[in-house]
Every structure is written in C-alpha cells, then in structure tokens.
Amino acid sequence: MSNPTKAASSGNGMHLPTTTSAYLLIRQLASELYTRDQCLKEMFRNCVYGCMPRGEYKPDLVRVEITLVPNHPLSPGRPALLILDYGRGFTDADFKNFGHLGPTGQHGTEYLYGGSQKCIGRLGGLNLVRAIHEDEDIHSGYYVITRTSAKGRVKFLHYTPYGVETNTLSIEELNPDSSELGQYRNIKGSFSLIVIPDTVYKSAEEVRSDLIWHLPRTKDMLMSVKVNGEPIQPPPLEKNFKQAGKIKAYLGRAKVGDNDYGIWLVDADTGFRCAFAQHLTDHQLPYPLRSRDLKGEIIIPGLLNKQNANRGSLSPKFLRSAEWRKIRDTLLLHFCEFAQDLLGDDDVFNPNDPSEAMMMDIADMFDAAFGVPEIEGGDLPGVVAGDRKLPPDEPKKKGDKRPTKRLRAGHRKHPSEGKVRGRAITIDGETYILRKSPNMGPMKFAEVVVPKMEGSFEADLRAPKEIRYNPMFLLKCGSPKADQEHRLWRVLTAVNMERVTDPTEVELNAAETRSKLGKGKKKSPPQV
C-alpha cells in the first residue's frame, strides 16, 4: 500500500493554492465584511471608546476630529483621511490587543456596554485604503500615532495585512514635531491619530454623508465631532414618540427622496445603531416594523454586545434567546399598533419577505389560469400586473405604459424608486387588486372591499374591487406548501363570500375555482 503522506509531499500531484492570512484580511474581513460607511463608523467608534474612562460611557467627554487632506507626509500626492481623538491614547496593553484578532478575554461584554467585544473593528480601516481596497496590496495599510501623556514622544505603528500575517508589526517612537504628524505636529495632551493614506474618500462631503447617520441622535448621547473643522450634528429624531418600559421609539413615514428609510434598532446605552429592521425576518421582528415605508429608531437597552459580525443585524444566538423573545413581545404588544397608525393600509409589497413572496406566487397562479388583467398603470397608481411581455413583432411605442418585463410588486431598494402597493389579478373573469391591510384583526386573513367614490358612500364601479390580506396573520400548517394552500383557500373563500350568501355555495364555488388553478411553484419560499 502506498503512503498517502509521502505521495502528497512528492510534488507529483496538482498544487492547490491557499489563501494566506494577509489576503484573508483583505478579501473576507477588510473588503467584504463592511461597507465603506461601516468601516468609517468602526474607526469612529474606536475613537469614541478611546475618549471614555475605563468602564464608563460619557459622551460629553468625546472630542473627535476627522479631516481629509490632499497631501500628507504619509500619503504624498494622494489624499489622506485623518481621524483624531483627544482621549487617553494607546497604552502598551492596548497595542498588544491591537495586534490580536478576535476577542482577547481581557474585556468582557460589559466593558463599555460591549462596544469592543469582537475586536475586529480595526480591520475596517484597511478597507478605506485605496491600494488595499482596489489593488490588494498587502503591504499597504494605515498608521496609528498616539501618546498617553500630556507631552513627550509619540508612538508610531504602521498597521498592514502583511505585518499581521508575518507577526512583524512594530512600534516606533517619534518626536512630537516629526513630519509624520502633519498638521498635528507638537499636539498637546494625550491623543490617538489614525492616518489612512491614499484613502477611498474624495471629498469631505462624502465623509459627512457616510458618518452622519451613525452618530447617536438622542440629546443625552450627543458628541463633539468635526469634519474638516466644521461641527456636524446627527439628523433630528422623528417626532412620533412612544415608550413602553425601557424601550423607546421615534418613528415617521418615509418620503420620496429621503436619505434614510427603514427602522433601526439602537442601543440605549450608547446611542449607536445596531440592526436594520429589514435584515431581520418577520418571525424575529413583527410586522410592520420591517416596512420600508417607515423610518426612525427603536431604542432598546443592551443591544451593542448582541450585534453580529457585520454590524447590520443581531447575533443568531441572541435572536433565539428568551431575552429577545421578551423584547419581541413588548414590541408586538406596544409598538406594532403605533407603527400601523403611521402606515395605515398604505404599504408596499416586499418580495424579499418569504410570506409576501408566497402571496405573489398565489397571484402568479391566477395569472397562469385566467390571464394577466388588462390594466394601465396610469389609471391605477401604485398597481402592477404580473407577466406581460410584448410579442417580438410588436415593438413598444412611445408612451406605452405596458411593462415589457416581469414586475415583482415592491421590488425596490429605496422609497424613491416607485412604490408598488397592489397587484392586479383576474379570478373567474373579474379583476381584483391584491393589497396588504393589517387592520382587520388577527384571525381574519382576507376580505373583499368595494372601493367608494371620493367624498361619497357609493361604490365606485369604475375601480376594481380589492382583495385585502392581513400581513400580520401568522400561520404554521407544518410546511410552506400547506401554508400557501391555506392562504389561497382563504382568498377564494373571501372572493365568493362577496359574490354569494349561501355558505354551501361559497364552498362549492371556491372549490371549483381552485380546480382551475395549477399547483404553483414546486418550491415555495421558506416559512419564517
């Protein structure tokens, strides 16, 4: 029998390239884990923590200056981003932890409310260096210049992926008037200065726009932050306020053109945003708190150390815990109705939500059986039909409002992209508009509504009837396919209850319509 170890080391087999630690930092952690604004936020947060006394969180002590300079001694001919805090500076223990990735065990999750428990935020600075971000230059990096005393020599570190991989990161000492400090030569007091050479930022306005939404917004959490010498303040909180226990909410309606939309879950102890509601499932965060038509912040104690690695959501372990279930129950009991009042019945479809995608699959079944209704989007604002493609020999004419490709209701990334609030479907020759409406009670799933004429109680015979379904209706029949079938049956029952009054006839008509439909997709979206 041959020796597999010997054969593998003989050099006769195919060489398998491996990813080294330096490239792992660049490709997986530095470049793909965070977006640009998240990277800036991580460096800013580290400066904030550096201004705090050990174990305490005092926002009024924070002094942070961020400056974009066109030509710095450490970045000749290229713009450099300088991030300065007048905090305690890097101690020897801080530097030792700085060279270690992941939790060190020195600081528990209670230290600064868990703000540094993962110890990978420093990697965000690598992604702000253009040579690393674009060229994968493992020898590029950023610089740390710091001092813990009121005066004297400063410590200097060049933090690079190659230095981390080869364990060759070294700390030097410089005179306080050295050119490496640039505009901060002879700076007074303790400080920490991050110099990001050849930065990806091109203007101070880009820096402001990336940072402004990551600043704490409540009055007791406001900090002194300057960008190119000008103080910046976070946008004001939404005016609609509600509190239940220690949880607070500032919510409003998102408008076309808003730079910020959707709801963020915010850590009450630090004021930092921790999770975007859209990143949670409907099972984890109740409807309509995940709606993109709402915006604002829900402030909850103890979230900062429960973030996941990419800082956009919460850890799966925490979302399965009894602690989160208690928070979710509080949101469901006290804040969902508050959000519904702001939203009303005017909500968009979200194709990324498995429950709503299931309703679109049901609508597809009606399209396949009865055809796509002939409607014009201009006559019914916010309503789209399903599949409708023009034949190859029928070119689209100027002004033709018919879609030339499939329009998935609610398929958008921002409220300004056009809000789809209804899906036109045909059932047994009659056109209906499928809409969401949470205000019908938890036990009812669907109902048919006849639109009224504006300013009148009379029916508007020109407008199609509406099938409104309840997105808050929670159902688990054992499988996604069974859930879809139950919802389909409830839609058919609601349609026939509006047509006839005899319960037996309602059941028979619904069964007859169901027999005309196909089986739908073989694979339904997973139930949340």
XYZ file of C-alpha atoms in Angstrom:
528
model
C 0.000 0.000 0.000
C 1.336 3.429 -0.914
C 1.983 6.039 1.709
C -0.518 8.903 1.129
C 1.637 11.340 3.099
C 4.676 10.542 1.003
C 2.680 10.792 -2.206
C 1.306 14.173 -1.200
C 4.765 15.514 -0.478
C 6.417 14.128 -3.611
C 5.381 17.120 -5.714
C 3.818 14.933 -8.423
C 0.218 15.941 -7.615
C -1.686 19.097 -8.523
C -0.775 22.157 -6.457
C -3.714 23.642 -4.527
C -3.241 27.358 -3.829
C -4.308 28.552 -0.394
C -5.419 31.955 0.879
C -2.871 33.417 3.257
C -3.774 35.377 6.354
C -2.929 38.702 4.730
C -5.302 38.147 1.828
C -7.923 36.826 4.200
C -7.855 40.193 5.960
C -8.243 41.987 2.646
C -10.800 39.867 0.845
C -13.017 38.431 3.561
C -12.703 40.784 6.506
C -11.417 44.152 5.335
C -13.227 44.314 1.981
C -16.323 42.139 2.185
C -17.417 42.277 5.803
C -18.105 46.015 5.921
C -19.343 48.673 3.529
C -17.430 51.952 3.295
C -19.655 53.797 5.757
C -19.465 50.859 8.183
C -15.661 50.986 8.006
C -15.675 54.678 8.848
C -18.155 54.021 11.631
C -15.893 51.367 13.150
C -12.880 53.690 13.202
C -15.036 56.470 14.637
C -16.382 54.189 17.353
C -12.871 53.211 18.379
C -12.073 56.904 18.805
C -15.219 57.351 20.890
C -14.242 54.491 23.192
C -10.745 55.950 23.479
C -12.251 59.123 24.962
C -14.106 57.227 27.690
C -12.809 56.484 31.189
C -12.239 52.789 31.775
C -15.566 51.028 32.152
C -17.662 54.216 31.840
C -19.542 55.737 28.931
C -19.631 59.545 28.958
C -20.483 61.103 25.579
C -19.775 64.631 26.816
C -16.055 63.728 27.008
C -15.846 62.811 23.303
C -13.784 65.107 21.041
C -13.212 63.667 17.575
C -11.834 65.457 14.510
C -11.942 63.904 11.030
C -10.024 65.681 8.283
C -9.478 64.929 4.601
C -6.184 66.470 3.463
C -4.958 66.476 -0.150
C -1.280 65.880 0.609
C 0.017 64.386 3.851
C 3.646 63.382 4.607
C 2.492 59.766 4.986
C 0.475 59.971 1.759
C 2.471 62.081 -0.718
C 0.485 63.023 -3.776
C -2.617 61.230 -2.516
C -5.451 62.335 -0.220
C -5.287 61.100 3.353
C -8.057 60.703 5.920
C -7.094 61.733 9.455
C -9.172 60.590 12.430
C -8.123 62.159 15.715
C -9.461 61.770 19.242
C -8.293 63.575 22.352
C -8.706 60.502 24.508
C -6.345 58.592 26.762
C -4.190 57.238 23.906
C -2.911 53.697 23.264
C -1.281 52.012 26.242
C 1.110 49.079 25.841
C -1.776 46.731 26.712
C -3.930 48.402 24.047
C -1.223 47.891 21.442
C -0.858 44.256 22.449
C -4.579 43.706 21.908
C -4.396 45.704 18.679
C -2.236 43.011 17.131
C -4.705 40.305 18.122
C -7.803 39.494 16.065
C -10.985 38.484 17.803
C -11.915 38.632 21.495
C -8.981 38.666 23.884
C -10.881 37.907 27.062
C -9.399 40.967 28.743
C -12.595 42.969 28.367
C -15.898 41.226 28.933
C -19.089 42.103 27.126
C -19.915 44.593 29.887
C -16.872 46.750 29.091
C -18.259 49.943 27.524
C -21.522 48.000 27.127
C -19.842 45.514 24.802
C -18.524 48.060 22.308
C -15.213 46.262 21.768
C -16.104 42.653 22.420
C -15.334 41.400 18.888
C -12.041 43.297 18.430
C -12.191 43.295 14.630
C -13.364 46.867 14.066
C -9.773 47.950 13.388
C -9.932 45.965 10.148
C -12.403 48.499 8.803
C -9.566 50.990 8.386
C -7.877 48.689 5.875
C -10.865 48.908 3.567
C -10.533 52.716 3.493
C -7.071 52.457 1.892
C -7.461 52.511 -1.886
C -4.398 50.328 -2.565
C -5.860 47.610 -0.343
C -9.445 48.021 -1.463
C -8.674 48.039 -5.207
C -5.172 46.615 -5.716
C -4.989 44.070 -2.852
C -1.630 45.453 -1.802
C -0.913 43.608 1.450
C 1.995 45.938 2.250
C -0.267 48.996 2.344
C -2.148 49.942 5.470
C -2.855 52.789 7.831
C -0.867 54.468 10.595
C -1.515 54.842 14.322
C 0.174 57.744 16.126
C -0.585 58.115 19.829
C 0.524 59.351 23.235
C -0.819 58.646 26.716
C 0.914 61.566 28.463
C 0.395 65.324 28.240
C 3.656 65.828 26.347
C 6.721 63.961 25.134
C 7.496 61.475 22.392
C 4.734 59.704 20.489
C 4.325 56.063 19.467
C 4.025 55.132 15.813
C 2.644 51.948 14.188
C 2.141 51.012 10.533
C -0.728 48.504 10.519
C -0.632 46.283 7.397
C -2.088 42.881 6.453
C 1.452 41.639 5.770
C 2.580 42.711 9.226
C -0.302 40.828 10.824
C 0.423 37.663 8.841
C 4.172 37.660 9.478
C 3.917 38.916 13.069
C 6.236 41.816 12.241
C 4.136 44.747 13.429
C 6.454 47.013 15.394
C 6.004 50.178 17.424
C 8.429 53.043 16.948
C 8.831 56.332 18.784
C 8.856 59.754 17.145
C 9.479 63.271 18.320
C 6.261 65.298 18.704
C 7.427 67.675 15.933
C 8.090 64.867 13.414
C 6.726 65.412 9.925
C 4.665 62.188 10.190
C 2.192 64.080 12.384
C 1.461 66.548 9.602
C -0.816 69.323 10.806
C -0.812 67.873 14.326
C 2.897 68.410 14.994
C 3.510 69.465 18.601
C -0.017 68.473 19.589
C -0.779 68.932 23.296
C -2.141 66.293 25.647
C -2.912 62.618 25.147
C -4.409 61.599 21.807
C -4.783 58.940 19.133
C -4.386 59.784 15.463
C -5.301 57.392 12.636
C -3.804 58.322 9.268
C -5.377 56.495 6.321
C -3.174 57.204 3.266
C -4.391 57.050 -0.309
C -7.938 56.997 1.024
C -11.006 55.978 -0.949
C -12.722 59.220 0.098
C -12.618 62.044 -2.435
C -14.350 64.851 -0.530
C -15.233 65.928 2.973
C -18.900 65.808 1.975
C -18.577 62.068 1.328
C -17.176 61.668 4.824
C -20.057 63.661 6.354
C -22.738 61.730 4.470
C -21.233 58.373 5.489
C -20.870 59.325 9.138
C -23.907 61.450 9.929
C -26.408 58.581 10.250
C -24.061 56.643 12.542
C -23.911 59.385 15.172
C -26.017 58.943 18.317
C -29.166 61.058 17.956
C -30.707 61.411 21.414
C -29.832 64.576 23.374
C -28.091 62.722 26.195
C -25.783 60.982 23.695
C -24.660 63.946 21.555
C -20.897 64.180 20.948
C -18.412 66.759 19.716
C -17.493 65.668 16.185
C -15.908 67.820 13.465
C -15.283 67.090 9.789
C -12.697 69.374 8.172
C -13.117 71.777 11.063
C -16.911 72.047 10.886
C -19.060 70.544 13.658
C -21.621 68.017 12.458
C -24.817 67.021 14.176
C -26.959 63.936 13.508
C -30.358 64.420 11.869
C -33.167 65.103 14.368
C -35.217 62.195 15.632
C -38.658 61.527 14.185
C -41.440 63.350 16.013
C -43.800 60.422 16.635
C -42.750 59.060 20.013
C -43.819 56.108 22.132
C -42.313 54.477 25.201
C -43.044 51.184 26.936
C -40.819 50.395 29.894
C -37.201 50.986 28.873
C -37.934 50.751 25.133
C -38.494 53.971 23.178
C -39.451 54.584 19.569
C -39.154 57.649 17.332
C -40.919 56.802 14.066
C -42.216 58.523 10.959
C -43.253 57.898 7.355
C -40.503 57.593 4.760
C -40.875 60.068 1.914
C -39.655 60.028 -1.655
C -36.107 61.326 -1.727
C -35.311 60.500 1.899
C -31.655 59.644 2.518
C -32.685 57.436 5.410
C -35.525 54.937 5.411
C -36.497 51.881 7.354
C -36.295 51.354 11.103
C -33.071 50.856 13.028
C -32.746 49.143 16.389
C -30.492 51.303 18.561
C -28.514 50.508 21.703
C -29.935 52.630 24.522
C -26.651 52.749 26.472
C -24.503 54.228 23.684
C -26.920 55.563 21.075
C -25.310 53.528 18.286
C -27.391 51.825 15.620
C -27.111 48.049 15.888
C -29.546 46.355 13.492
C -31.515 47.362 10.408
C -35.054 46.048 10.686
C -35.027 44.821 7.078
C -32.217 42.402 7.980
C -34.483 40.553 10.421
C -37.246 38.163 9.461
C -40.931 38.676 10.171
C -40.675 35.957 12.790
C -37.865 37.835 14.563
C -39.388 41.311 14.281
C -43.173 41.685 13.977
C -44.922 43.481 11.136
C -44.981 46.378 10.283
C -41.716 47.327 11.990
C -39.824 45.979 8.975
C -41.673 48.163 6.463
C -39.541 50.389 4.249
C -42.310 52.966 4.272
C -41.485 53.713 7.898
C -38.292 55.256 9.217
C -36.798 56.051 12.575
C -35.245 54.346 15.562
C -36.377 51.947 18.263
C -34.081 52.320 21.260
C -33.532 49.145 23.289
C -31.098 48.584 26.194
C -28.261 46.073 25.875
C -28.068 45.613 22.095
C -24.486 46.672 21.369
C -22.847 43.451 22.504
C -25.531 41.443 20.680
C -24.561 42.636 17.188
C -23.439 40.172 14.555
C -20.047 40.449 12.898
C -21.111 42.742 10.035
C -22.783 45.208 12.415
C -26.043 45.220 10.437
C -28.091 42.760 12.451
C -28.152 40.876 15.739
C -26.447 37.590 16.503
C -28.490 34.457 15.694
C -27.938 33.160 19.232
C -29.448 36.307 20.739
C -32.408 36.248 18.325
C -33.212 32.728 19.577
C -32.912 33.661 23.231
C -35.612 34.209 25.837
C -34.306 37.761 26.254
C -35.095 38.626 22.641
C -38.486 36.910 22.787
C -39.374 39.182 25.703
C -38.301 42.231 23.684
C -40.245 40.999 20.651
C -43.385 40.506 22.767
C -43.057 44.076 24.046
C -42.723 45.390 20.505
C -45.709 43.347 19.387
C -47.855 44.491 22.297
C -46.988 48.197 22.417
C -45.300 49.335 19.203
C -46.877 47.494 16.258
C -50.195 49.315 16.542
C -48.282 52.585 16.919
C -46.459 51.839 13.656
C -49.670 50.712 11.934
C -51.325 54.029 12.721
C -48.486 55.781 10.878
C -48.634 53.344 7.991
C -52.382 52.800 7.686
C -53.348 50.479 4.843
C -50.789 52.108 2.586
C -47.931 49.607 2.497
C -45.777 48.174 -0.287
C -45.070 44.567 -1.168
C -41.665 43.267 -0.193
C -40.551 40.372 -2.431
C -37.694 39.585 -0.055
C -40.160 38.636 2.660
C -40.999 34.906 2.373
C -44.628 35.463 3.456
C -45.213 38.174 0.856
C -43.347 36.224 -1.806
C -45.821 33.417 -1.110
C -48.700 35.793 -1.892
C -47.018 36.741 -5.160
C -46.781 33.040 -6.009
C -50.529 32.794 -5.424
C -51.052 35.784 -7.724
C -48.904 34.021 -10.353
C -51.244 31.025 -10.145
C -54.217 33.251 -11.005
C -52.275 34.797 -13.904
C -51.489 31.357 -15.288
C -55.106 30.187 -15.032
C -57.077 33.308 -16.004
C -54.545 35.532 -17.762
C -52.995 38.848 -16.831
C -55.597 41.612 -16.396
C -55.585 44.394 -18.968
C -54.946 47.471 -16.843
C -52.899 50.593 -17.384
C -50.594 51.661 -14.594
C -51.544 55.300 -15.140
C -55.192 54.567 -14.363
C -54.343 52.773 -11.128
C -51.303 54.398 -9.489
C -49.194 52.007 -7.487
C -50.651 48.885 -9.151
C -48.846 46.476 -11.455
C -49.914 43.393 -13.330
C -47.924 40.189 -13.480
C -46.112 38.799 -16.519
C -46.887 40.684 -19.686
C -44.344 40.699 -22.485
C -44.847 42.311 -25.873
C -44.501 39.934 -28.852
C -41.278 40.334 -30.866
C -43.222 41.766 -33.846
C -44.971 44.365 -31.675
C -42.375 46.966 -30.673
C -43.067 49.113 -27.667
C -44.343 52.510 -28.751
C -43.532 55.814 -27.113
C -45.903 56.391 -24.214
C -46.898 52.730 -23.971
C -47.283 52.039 -20.247
C -47.310 48.285 -20.515
C -44.353 46.657 -18.791
C -42.003 44.780 -21.066
C -40.669 42.591 -18.312
C -41.923 40.986 -15.176
C -42.652 43.478 -12.412
C -42.353 41.911 -8.994
C -44.506 44.022 -6.713
C -42.456 46.069 -4.280
C -39.134 45.345 -5.997
C -37.181 48.418 -4.975
C -34.233 49.480 -2.906
C -35.454 52.905 -1.840
C -38.828 54.627 -1.477
C -37.960 56.941 -4.377
C -37.903 54.044 -6.855
C -41.671 53.828 -7.273
C -43.994 52.267 -4.765
C -45.984 49.209 -5.804
C -48.910 48.848 -3.429
C -51.151 46.483 -5.332
C -51.083 43.519 -7.702
C -53.835 43.232 -10.296
C -55.183 39.682 -10.731
C -58.110 38.065 -12.526
C -60.372 35.470 -10.869
C -63.107 33.863 -12.958
C -63.245 36.800 -15.358
C -63.287 39.589 -12.764
C -60.318 41.857 -11.986
C -59.233 42.481 -8.404
C -56.414 44.427 -6.801
C -54.477 42.423 -4.209
C -53.350 44.712 -1.368
C -51.973 44.440 2.142
C -54.100 45.595 5.060
C -53.130 44.766 8.646
C -56.178 46.416 10.232
C -58.644 43.549 10.067
C -57.999 41.577 13.234
C -55.542 38.737 13.862
C -57.984 35.924 12.946
C -59.047 37.198 9.520
C -56.709 36.707 6.595
C -58.575 38.103 3.581
C -61.613 40.171 2.681
C -63.052 41.791 -0.451
C -63.583 45.552 -0.333
C -65.598 47.579 -2.846
C -63.920 50.992 -3.360
C -66.081 54.022 -2.633
C -66.326 57.131 -4.766
C -64.297 60.017 -3.386
C -66.404 62.080 -0.996
C -69.287 59.616 -1.192
C -70.531 56.413 0.404
C -71.493 54.981 -3.014
C -69.452 52.271 -4.690
C -67.044 53.335 -7.401
C -67.969 50.975 -10.224
C -65.063 52.202 -12.333
C -62.421 50.825 -9.956
C -61.720 47.096 -9.478
C -62.652 45.510 -6.179
C -59.833 44.970 -3.753
C -58.728 41.751 -2.076
C -57.047 42.861 1.130
C -54.976 40.362 3.031
C -53.589 40.587 6.537
C -49.739 40.513 6.717
C -49.955 40.056 10.489
C -51.764 36.741 10.068
C -49.398 34.125 11.493
C -49.935 30.597 10.292
C -47.926 27.411 10.540
C -49.541 24.413 8.932
C -46.436 22.274 9.068
C -44.914 23.150 5.689
C -44.647 26.171 3.369
C -46.785 24.377 0.764
C -49.565 23.771 3.296
C -49.393 27.408 4.430
C -49.712 28.596 0.836
C -52.673 26.323 0.190
C -54.440 27.574 3.332
C -53.937 31.207 2.341
C -55.113 30.517 -1.199
C -58.278 28.896 0.126
C -58.967 31.880 2.378
C -58.606 34.241 -0.583
C -61.028 32.160 -2.655
C -63.475 31.989 0.250
C -63.374 35.777 0.708
C -63.990 36.324 -3.017
C -67.006 34.031 -3.099
C -68.455 35.356 0.159
C -68.724 38.727 -1.582
C -70.478 37.116 -4.559
C -72.977 34.795 -2.851
C -74.509 34.452 0.619
C -75.154 30.720 0.947
C -72.207 29.118 2.850
C -72.514 25.862 0.911
C -72.409 27.706 -2.391
C -69.381 29.671 -1.199
C -67.523 26.413 -0.538
C -68.547 24.865 -3.852
C -67.583 27.938 -5.891
C -64.231 28.197 -4.116
C -63.522 24.523 -4.792
C -64.456 24.932 -8.457
C -62.104 27.908 -8.833
C -59.333 26.023 -7.061
C -59.673 23.158 -9.531
C -58.861 25.579 -12.377
C -55.557 26.623 -10.808
C -52.274 24.846 -11.136
C -50.155 23.600 -8.299
C -47.999 26.690 -8.198
C -44.260 26.527 -7.805
C -42.739 23.244 -6.793
C -40.581 25.028 -4.213
C -42.263 27.659 -2.114
C -40.287 30.224 -0.119
C -39.244 29.012 3.326
C -41.568 29.871 6.176
C -40.217 32.375 8.670
